[in-house]
CSV table of C-alpha atoms in Angstrom, one decimal:
chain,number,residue,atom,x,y,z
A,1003,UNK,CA,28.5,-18.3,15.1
A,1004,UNK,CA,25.8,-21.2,14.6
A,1005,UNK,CA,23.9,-20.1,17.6
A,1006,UNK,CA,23.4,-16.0,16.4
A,1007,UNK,CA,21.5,-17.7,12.9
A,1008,UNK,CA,18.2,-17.0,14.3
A,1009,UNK,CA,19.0,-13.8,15.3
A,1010,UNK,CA,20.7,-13.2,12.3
A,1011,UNK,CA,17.4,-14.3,10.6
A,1012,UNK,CA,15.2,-11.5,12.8
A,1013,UNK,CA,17.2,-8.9,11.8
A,1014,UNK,CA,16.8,-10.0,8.0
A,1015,UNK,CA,12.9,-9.9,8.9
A,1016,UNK,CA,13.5,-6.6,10.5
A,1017,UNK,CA,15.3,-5.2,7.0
A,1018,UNK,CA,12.0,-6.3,5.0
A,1019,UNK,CA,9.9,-5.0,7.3
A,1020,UNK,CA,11.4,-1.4,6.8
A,1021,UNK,CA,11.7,-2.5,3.3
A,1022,UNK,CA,7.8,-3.4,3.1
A,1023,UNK,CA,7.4,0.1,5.1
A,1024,UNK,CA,9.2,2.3,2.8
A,1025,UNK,CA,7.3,1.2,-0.5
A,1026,UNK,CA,4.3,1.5,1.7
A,1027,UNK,CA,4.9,5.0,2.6
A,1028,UNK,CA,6.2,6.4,-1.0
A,1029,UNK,CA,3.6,4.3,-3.3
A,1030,UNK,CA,0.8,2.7,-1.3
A,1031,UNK,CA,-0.1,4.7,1.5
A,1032,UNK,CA,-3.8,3.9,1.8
A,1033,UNK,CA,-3.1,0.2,1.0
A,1034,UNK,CA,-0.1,0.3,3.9
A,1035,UNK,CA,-3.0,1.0,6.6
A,1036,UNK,CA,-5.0,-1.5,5.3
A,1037,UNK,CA,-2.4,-4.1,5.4
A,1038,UNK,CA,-1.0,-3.0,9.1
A,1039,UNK,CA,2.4,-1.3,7.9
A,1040,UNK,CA,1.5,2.3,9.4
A,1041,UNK,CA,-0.7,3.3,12.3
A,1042,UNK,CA,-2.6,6.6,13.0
A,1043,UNK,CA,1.2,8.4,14.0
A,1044,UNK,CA,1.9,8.8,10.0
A,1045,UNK,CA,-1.6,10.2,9.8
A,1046,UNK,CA,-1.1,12.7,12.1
A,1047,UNK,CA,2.6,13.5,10.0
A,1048,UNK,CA,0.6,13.8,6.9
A,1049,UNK,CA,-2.0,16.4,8.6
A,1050,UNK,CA,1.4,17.9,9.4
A,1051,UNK,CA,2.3,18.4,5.5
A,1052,UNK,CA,1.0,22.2,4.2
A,1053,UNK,CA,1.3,23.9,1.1
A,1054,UNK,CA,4.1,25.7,3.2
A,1055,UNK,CA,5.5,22.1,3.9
A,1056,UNK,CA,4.7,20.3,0.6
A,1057,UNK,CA,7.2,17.6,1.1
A,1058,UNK,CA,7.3,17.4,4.9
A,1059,UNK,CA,6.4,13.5,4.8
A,1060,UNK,CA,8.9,12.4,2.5
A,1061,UNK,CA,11.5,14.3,4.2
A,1062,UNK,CA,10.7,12.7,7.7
A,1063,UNK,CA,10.6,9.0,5.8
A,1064,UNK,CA,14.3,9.6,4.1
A,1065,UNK,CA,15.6,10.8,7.9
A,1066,UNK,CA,13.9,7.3,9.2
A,1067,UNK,CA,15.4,5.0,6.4
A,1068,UNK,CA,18.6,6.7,6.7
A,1069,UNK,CA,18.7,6.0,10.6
A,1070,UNK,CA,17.0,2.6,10.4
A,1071,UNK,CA,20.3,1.7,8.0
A,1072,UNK,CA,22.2,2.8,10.5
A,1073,UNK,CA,20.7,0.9,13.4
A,1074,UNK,CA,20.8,-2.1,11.5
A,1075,UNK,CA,24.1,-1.6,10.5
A,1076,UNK,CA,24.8,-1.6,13.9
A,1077,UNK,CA,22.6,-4.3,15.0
A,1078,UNK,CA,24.6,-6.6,12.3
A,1079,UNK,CA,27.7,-5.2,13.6
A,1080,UNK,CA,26.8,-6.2,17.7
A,1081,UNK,CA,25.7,-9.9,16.2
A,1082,UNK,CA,29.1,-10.5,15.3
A,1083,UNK,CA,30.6,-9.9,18.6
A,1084,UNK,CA,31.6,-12.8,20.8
A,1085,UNK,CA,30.1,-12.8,23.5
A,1086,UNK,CA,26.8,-10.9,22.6
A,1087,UNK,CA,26.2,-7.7,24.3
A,1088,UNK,CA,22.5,-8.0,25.0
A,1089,UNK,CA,22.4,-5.0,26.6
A,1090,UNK,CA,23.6,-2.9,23.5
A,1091,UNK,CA,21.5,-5.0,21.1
A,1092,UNK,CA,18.1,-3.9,23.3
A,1093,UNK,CA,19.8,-0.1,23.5
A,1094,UNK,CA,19.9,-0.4,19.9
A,1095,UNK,CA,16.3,-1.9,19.4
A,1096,UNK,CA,15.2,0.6,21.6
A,1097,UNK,CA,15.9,3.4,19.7
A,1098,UNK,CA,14.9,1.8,16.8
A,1099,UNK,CA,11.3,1.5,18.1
A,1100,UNK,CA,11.2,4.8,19.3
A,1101,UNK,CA,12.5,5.7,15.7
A,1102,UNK,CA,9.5,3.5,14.3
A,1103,UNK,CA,7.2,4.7,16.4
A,1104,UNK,CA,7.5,7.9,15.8
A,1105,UNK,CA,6.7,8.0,12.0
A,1106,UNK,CA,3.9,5.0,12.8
A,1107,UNK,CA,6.2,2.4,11.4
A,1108,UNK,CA,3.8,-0.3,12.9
A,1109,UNK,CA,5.1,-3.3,11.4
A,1110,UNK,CA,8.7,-2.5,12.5
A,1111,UNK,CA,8.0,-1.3,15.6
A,1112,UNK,CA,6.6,-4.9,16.4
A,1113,UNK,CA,9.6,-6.5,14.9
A,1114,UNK,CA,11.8,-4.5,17.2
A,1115,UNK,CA,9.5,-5.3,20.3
A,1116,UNK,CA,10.0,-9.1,19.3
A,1117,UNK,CA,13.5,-8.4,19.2
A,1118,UNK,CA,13.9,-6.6,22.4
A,1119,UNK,CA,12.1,-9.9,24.1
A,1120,UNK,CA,14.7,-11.8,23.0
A,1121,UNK,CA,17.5,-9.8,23.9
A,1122,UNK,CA,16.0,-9.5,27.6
A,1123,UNK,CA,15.9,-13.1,27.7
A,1124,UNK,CA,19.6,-12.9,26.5
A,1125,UNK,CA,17.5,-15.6,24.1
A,1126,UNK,CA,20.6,-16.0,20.8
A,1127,UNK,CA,18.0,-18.5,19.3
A,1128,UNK,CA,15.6,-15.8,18.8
């Protein structure tokens, strides 16, 4: 249990990343791509949003922050297993990226990167 701490901790830096990401999306958009939180894929999303779509971004965010919850529900959930299953942590982060990346979550996408290093490594100190 001593030994999944550090990976405990990432995933606790993962959860304020999407944290940091969701008030950057829904109050502080221009000061988000300033600061690094969102890349030029939530950009593009925004060009997406019409009069026809007037909500379109903030109905894409919602589906992302309910899956991330659920990935890091799951993530928690894998951490707890004895042995670790490496290989279902990185299927995990991986869909978490491609989740991240998608909406130009920047700042998580690079946690789950991180996170996928270690898991590859089968590193538990993280």
């Amino acid at each position: 249990m001593e030994r999944n701490n550090n990976l405990h901790r990432q995933v606790a830096s993962l959860r304020q990343s999407l944290f940091d990401q969701i008030v950057g999306f829904n109050w502080f958009e221009s000061l988000a791509w300033v600061q690094g939180y969102v890349d030029e894929q939530f950009i593009e999303l925004e060009e997406l949003q019409d009069d026809a779509t007037p909500n379109f971004v903030e109905e894409v965010v919602t589906l992302f922050y309910n899956d991330s919850a659920r990935f890091i529900h799951n993530i928690d959930q894998s951490l707890e297993e004895h042995p670790l299953d490496f290989a279902k942590l990185d299927n995990y982060m991986h869909q978490f990226k491609g989740s991240s990346s998608s909406i130009g979550a920047k700042k998580v996408k690079i946690e789950c990167t991180q996170f996928m290093v270690y898991c590859r490594a089968g590193n538990v100190e993280g």
